[in-house]
CSV table of C-alpha atoms in Angstrom, one decimal:
chain,number,residue,atom,x,y,z
Y,259,MET,CA,-171.9,-126.6,-119.0
Y,260,CYS,CA,-175.4,-128.0,-120.0
Y,261,ILE,CA,-175.9,-127.2,-124.2
Y,262,LEU,CA,-179.9,-127.9,-125.3
Y,263,CYS,CA,-180.1,-128.6,-129.5
Y,264,ALA,CA,-182.7,-130.4,-131.0
Y,265,GLY,CA,-181.8,-133.6,-132.7
Y,266,ASP,CA,-183.2,-137.3,-134.2
Y,267,SER,CA,-182.0,-139.9,-132.3
Y,268,GLY,CA,-184.0,-144.0,-132.6
Y,269,VAL,CA,-183.2,-145.0,-129.4
Y,270,ARG,CA,-183.2,-148.9,-129.9
Y,271,LEU,CA,-182.2,-151.2,-126.0
Y,272,LEU,CA,-180.5,-154.0,-128.1
Y,273,ARG,CA,-178.2,-156.9,-126.8
Y,274,TYR,CA,-174.6,-157.2,-127.2
Y,275,GLN,CA,-171.9,-159.9,-127.1
Y,276,GLU,CA,-169.8,-158.5,-124.5
Y,277,ARG,CA,-172.7,-158.5,-121.2
Y,278,ARG,CA,-172.8,-159.1,-117.6
Y,279,SER,CA,-175.1,-162.3,-117.2
Y,280,ARG,CA,-177.6,-161.5,-114.6
Y,281,ASP,CA,-177.8,-164.8,-113.1
Y,282,PRO,CA,-180.5,-167.7,-114.3
Y,283,GLU,CA,-181.2,-169.0,-110.5
Y,284,LYS,CA,-182.4,-166.2,-109.0
Y,285,ILE,CA,-184.1,-165.1,-112.7
Y,286,SER,CA,-186.1,-168.3,-112.7
Y,287,SER,CA,-187.1,-168.3,-108.7
Y,288,ILE,CA,-188.7,-164.8,-109.0
Y,289,CYS,CA,-190.9,-165.4,-112.0
Y,290,SER,CA,-192.0,-168.8,-110.1
Y,291,TRP,CA,-192.7,-166.9,-106.7
Y,292,PRO,CA,-196.2,-167.7,-105.8
Y,293,THR,CA,-198.3,-165.0,-104.8
Y,294,PRO,CA,-196.9,-163.8,-100.9
Y,295,LYS,CA,-199.4,-164.6,-98.5
Y,296,ASN,CA,-198.2,-162.9,-95.6
Y,297,GLN,CA,-195.5,-159.2,-95.3
Y,298,THR,CA,-192.6,-161.8,-94.8
Y,299,GLU,CA,-192.7,-163.2,-98.4
Y,300,LEU,CA,-193.4,-160.1,-100.0
Y,301,ARG,CA,-190.3,-159.0,-98.4
Y,302,GLN,CA,-188.5,-161.5,-99.0
Y,303,TRP,CA,-190.0,-161.2,-103.1
Y,304,LEU,CA,-189.2,-157.9,-103.0
Y,305,GLY,CA,-184.6,-158.5,-101.9
Y,306,LEU,CA,-184.9,-160.9,-104.4
Y,307,ALA,CA,-186.5,-158.7,-107.4
Y,308,ASN,CA,-183.9,-156.0,-105.7
Y,309,TYR,CA,-180.9,-157.5,-106.5
Y,310,LEU,CA,-182.0,-157.4,-110.6
Y,311,HIS,CA,-183.4,-154.5,-110.7
Y,312,LYS,CA,-180.5,-152.8,-112.5
Y,313,CYS,CA,-181.4,-155.2,-115.6
Y,314,THR,CA,-185.2,-154.1,-115.9
Y,315,LYS,CA,-186.8,-150.8,-117.8
Y,316,ASP,CA,-189.6,-150.6,-115.7
Y,317,TYR,CA,-188.9,-151.6,-111.4
Y,318,ALA,CA,-191.0,-148.6,-110.0
Y,319,VAL,CA,-193.7,-150.8,-108.0
Y,320,PRO,CA,-194.6,-148.3,-105.1
Y,321,SER,CA,-198.4,-150.1,-104.3
Y,322,LEU,CA,-196.3,-153.1,-103.3
Y,323,LEU,CA,-194.6,-150.9,-101.2
Y,324,LYS,CA,-197.3,-149.6,-98.5
Y,325,LYS,CA,-197.6,-150.8,-96.1
Y,326,ASP,CA,-200.1,-153.8,-94.9
Y,327,VAL,CA,-200.1,-154.9,-98.9
Y,328,ALA,CA,-199.9,-158.5,-97.4
Y,329,ARG,CA,-203.1,-158.5,-95.9
Y,330,ASN,CA,-204.8,-156.5,-97.8
Y,331,TRP,CA,-203.8,-157.8,-102.0
Y,332,ARG,CA,-206.0,-156.7,-104.1
Y,333,PRO,CA,-206.1,-157.0,-108.0
Y,334,GLU,CA,-204.0,-154.3,-108.7
Y,335,HIS,CA,-201.1,-155.9,-106.4
Y,336,GLN,CA,-201.5,-159.0,-108.1
Y,337,ASP,CA,-200.8,-156.8,-111.6
Y,338,ALA,CA,-198.3,-155.2,-110.5
Y,339,PHE,CA,-196.6,-158.3,-108.9
Y,340,ASP,CA,-197.4,-159.9,-112.2
Y,341,ALA,CA,-196.0,-157.2,-114.1
Y,342,VAL,CA,-192.7,-157.2,-112.1
Y,343,LYS,CA,-192.6,-160.7,-112.9
Y,344,LYS,CA,-192.4,-160.4,-116.4
Y,345,SER,CA,-190.4,-157.6,-116.8
Y,346,PHE,CA,-187.4,-159.7,-114.4
Y,347,ALA,CA,-188.0,-162.7,-117.6
Y,348,SER,CA,-188.3,-160.2,-120.4
Y,349,ALA,CA,-185.5,-157.9,-119.2
Y,350,PRO,CA,-182.1,-157.4,-122.3
Y,351,VAL,CA,-178.9,-158.8,-120.7
Y,352,LEU,CA,-176.7,-156.3,-119.9
Y,353,MET,CA,-172.9,-154.6,-121.6
Y,354,MET,CA,-169.9,-153.8,-119.2
Y,355,PRO,CA,-168.9,-150.4,-119.4
Y,356,ASP,CA,-166.0,-150.0,-121.2
Y,357,THR,CA,-164.7,-146.2,-120.0
Y,358,SER,CA,-162.6,-145.9,-123.8
Y,359,ARG,CA,-166.2,-145.3,-125.3
Y,360,PRO,CA,-168.4,-141.8,-124.6
Y,361,PHE,CA,-172.1,-142.7,-122.3
Y,362,HIS,CA,-175.6,-141.8,-122.8
Y,363,VAL,CA,-178.6,-141.8,-121.4
Y,364,VAL,CA,-181.9,-141.7,-122.2
Y,365,CYS,CA,-184.7,-141.0,-119.6
Y,366,ASP,CA,-188.5,-140.5,-119.2
Y,367,ALA,CA,-191.1,-139.7,-116.4
Y,368,SER,CA,-194.9,-140.6,-116.7
Y,369,ASP,CA,-197.5,-139.1,-114.1
Y,370,PHE,CA,-195.8,-141.4,-111.3
Y,371,ALA,CA,-192.5,-142.9,-112.2
Y,372,ILE,CA,-189.5,-141.7,-113.9
Y,373,GLY,CA,-186.5,-144.1,-115.9
Y,374,CYS,CA,-183.5,-144.2,-117.1
Y,375,ALA,CA,-180.8,-146.2,-118.9
Y,376,LEU,CA,-176.8,-146.1,-119.4
Y,377,MET,CA,-176.3,-146.4,-122.6
Y,378,GLN,CA,-173.5,-147.3,-125.3
Y,379,PHE,CA,-172.2,-147.6,-128.4
Y,380,ASP,CA,-170.1,-151.0,-129.5
Y,381,ALA,CA,-167.6,-151.0,-132.3
Y,382,GLU,CA,-169.8,-152.5,-134.6
Y,383,GLY,CA,-172.4,-149.2,-133.8
Y,384,ARG,CA,-174.7,-151.2,-132.2
Y,385,GLU,CA,-176.6,-149.6,-129.1
Y,386,CYS,CA,-176.8,-151.0,-125.8
Y,387,VAL,CA,-177.2,-149.9,-122.6
Y,388,VAL,CA,-175.1,-150.8,-119.3
Y,389,SER,CA,-177.6,-149.8,-117.0
Y,390,TYR,CA,-181.5,-149.1,-115.7
Y,391,GLN,CA,-182.7,-146.9,-113.1
Y,392,SER,CA,-186.3,-146.2,-112.3
Y,393,ARG,CA,-188.7,-144.9,-109.3
Y,394,GLN,CA,-191.6,-144.0,-108.2
Y,395,MET,CA,-192.7,-140.6,-107.3
Y,396,LYS,CA,-193.4,-139.1,-104.1
Y,397,PRO,CA,-196.8,-137.3,-103.4
Y,398,ALA,CA,-195.4,-134.5,-104.1
Y,399,GLU,CA,-193.4,-135.0,-107.3
Y,400,LYS,CA,-197.0,-136.0,-109.2
Y,401,ASN,CA,-198.2,-132.5,-108.9
Y,402,TYR,CA,-195.4,-131.3,-110.3
Y,403,PRO,CA,-195.6,-129.3,-114.2
Y,404,VAL,CA,-194.3,-132.1,-117.1
Y,405,HIS,CA,-191.6,-130.4,-117.6
Y,406,ASP,CA,-190.7,-130.5,-113.7
Y,407,LYS,CA,-191.2,-134.1,-114.2
Y,408,GLU,CA,-188.7,-134.9,-117.8
Y,409,LEU,CA,-186.5,-132.7,-115.1
Y,410,LEU,CA,-186.4,-134.3,-112.2
Y,411,ALA,CA,-185.7,-137.3,-114.6
Y,412,MET,CA,-182.1,-136.2,-115.7
Y,413,ARG,CA,-181.3,-135.3,-112.5
Y,414,TYR,CA,-182.0,-138.8,-110.9
Y,415,ALA,CA,-179.8,-140.4,-114.6
Y,416,LEU,CA,-177.4,-138.4,-113.4
Y,417,ILE,CA,-177.1,-139.5,-109.7
Y,418,LYS,CA,-177.3,-142.6,-111.0
Y,419,PHE,CA,-174.8,-142.6,-113.3
Y,420,ARG,CA,-172.8,-139.7,-111.9
Y,421,VAL,CA,-169.4,-142.3,-111.5
Y,422,TYR,CA,-169.4,-142.7,-115.5
Y,423,LEU,CA,-171.0,-139.0,-116.7
Y,424,LEU,CA,-169.1,-136.9,-114.4
Y,425,ASP,CA,-165.6,-136.5,-115.8
Y,426,GLU,CA,-167.5,-137.1,-119.1
Y,427,LEU,CA,-165.7,-134.1,-122.1
Y,428,THR,CA,-169.3,-134.1,-123.3
Y,429,PHE,CA,-171.9,-136.7,-123.3
Y,430,ALA,CA,-175.8,-136.4,-124.3
Y,431,VAL,CA,-178.7,-137.0,-122.8
Y,432,TYR,CA,-181.8,-138.0,-124.6
Y,433,THR,CA,-185.3,-136.5,-123.6
Y,434,ASP,CA,-189.5,-136.6,-125.9
Y,435,HIS,CA,-189.5,-133.3,-124.6
Y,436,ALA,CA,-189.2,-130.4,-126.1
Y,437,SER,CA,-190.5,-128.5,-123.6
Y,438,LEU,CA,-187.2,-128.9,-122.0
Y,439,ARG,CA,-186.0,-126.6,-124.3
Y,440,THR,CA,-187.8,-123.6,-123.5
Y,441,ALA,CA,-188.3,-124.4,-120.1
Y,442,MET,CA,-184.0,-124.5,-119.1
Y,443,ASN,CA,-184.3,-121.8,-119.9
Y,444,SER,CA,-187.2,-119.1,-119.3
Y,445,PRO,CA,-185.6,-115.9,-117.6
Y,446,HIS,CA,-188.9,-117.1,-115.1
Y,447,LEU,CA,-187.4,-119.5,-112.8
Y,448,ALA,CA,-189.3,-121.4,-110.2
Y,449,GLN,CA,-186.2,-122.0,-107.4
Y,450,ARG,CA,-186.6,-125.8,-107.6
Y,451,MET,CA,-185.5,-125.7,-111.5
Y,452,ALA,CA,-183.2,-123.4,-110.6
Y,453,ARG,CA,-181.7,-126.1,-108.0
Y,454,TRP,CA,-181.4,-127.8,-109.9
Y,455,LEU,CA,-180.0,-126.3,-113.1
Y,456,SER,CA,-176.8,-125.9,-111.0
Y,457,PHE,CA,-176.7,-129.2,-110.3
Y,458,PHE,CA,-176.9,-130.0,-113.9
Y,459,ALA,CA,-173.8,-127.1,-114.5
Y,460,GLU,CA,-171.0,-129.6,-112.8
Y,461,TYR,CA,-171.9,-131.7,-116.0
Y,462,ASN,CA,-170.5,-131.2,-119.7
Y,463,VAL,CA,-174.3,-132.8,-120.6
Y,464,VAL,CA,-176.0,-131.8,-124.6
Y,465,VAL,CA,-179.6,-132.4,-123.9
Y,466,HIS,CA,-181.4,-133.2,-127.5
Y,467,TYR,CA,-185.0,-133.7,-128.2
Y,468,LYS,CA,-185.7,-137.2,-129.6
Y,469,PRO,CA,-189.5,-136.7,-130.8
């Protein structure tokens, strides 16, 4: 069952005392890592970064994954490298999931990446992050209409957090694109979107528009 409704929900990413700790040594290592001089050093750094990516909101680093990047290191590669290190240094610590409390999801899409966060409210009503997930869009996905990109982000979130969400009685997904309300109810659905709606129907999700 998939229900669409409009409403306000200020989504803030806050820390919580009951936390999932990131390894301080790994954080220090990744933040002090020098610019890679070859492909081996780059792979080593990306391997360490991958260990921590669930703690980080924006971990789509496509420009660093391309072949021969280390041989042809350009300013945009350095910018991406520095941005990832900064992101890890400032990432909030995550709370452990509490299956006795409801989950909700925040998802978003840009022109080139999708991301989402699995969240819960604690006993004091504070909104806490359980996990972040993000990835770079594939070349074909970059050509999707805006509402399809937002649906792609939602689908990605439900797949990544399936173990927590599939058995939920009802959970909320928050998106900042009101177009989803009309896109998902349109009688003229593209084949791709029709497949996605069939997938969404497996979940008891209520989609909220959050401006």
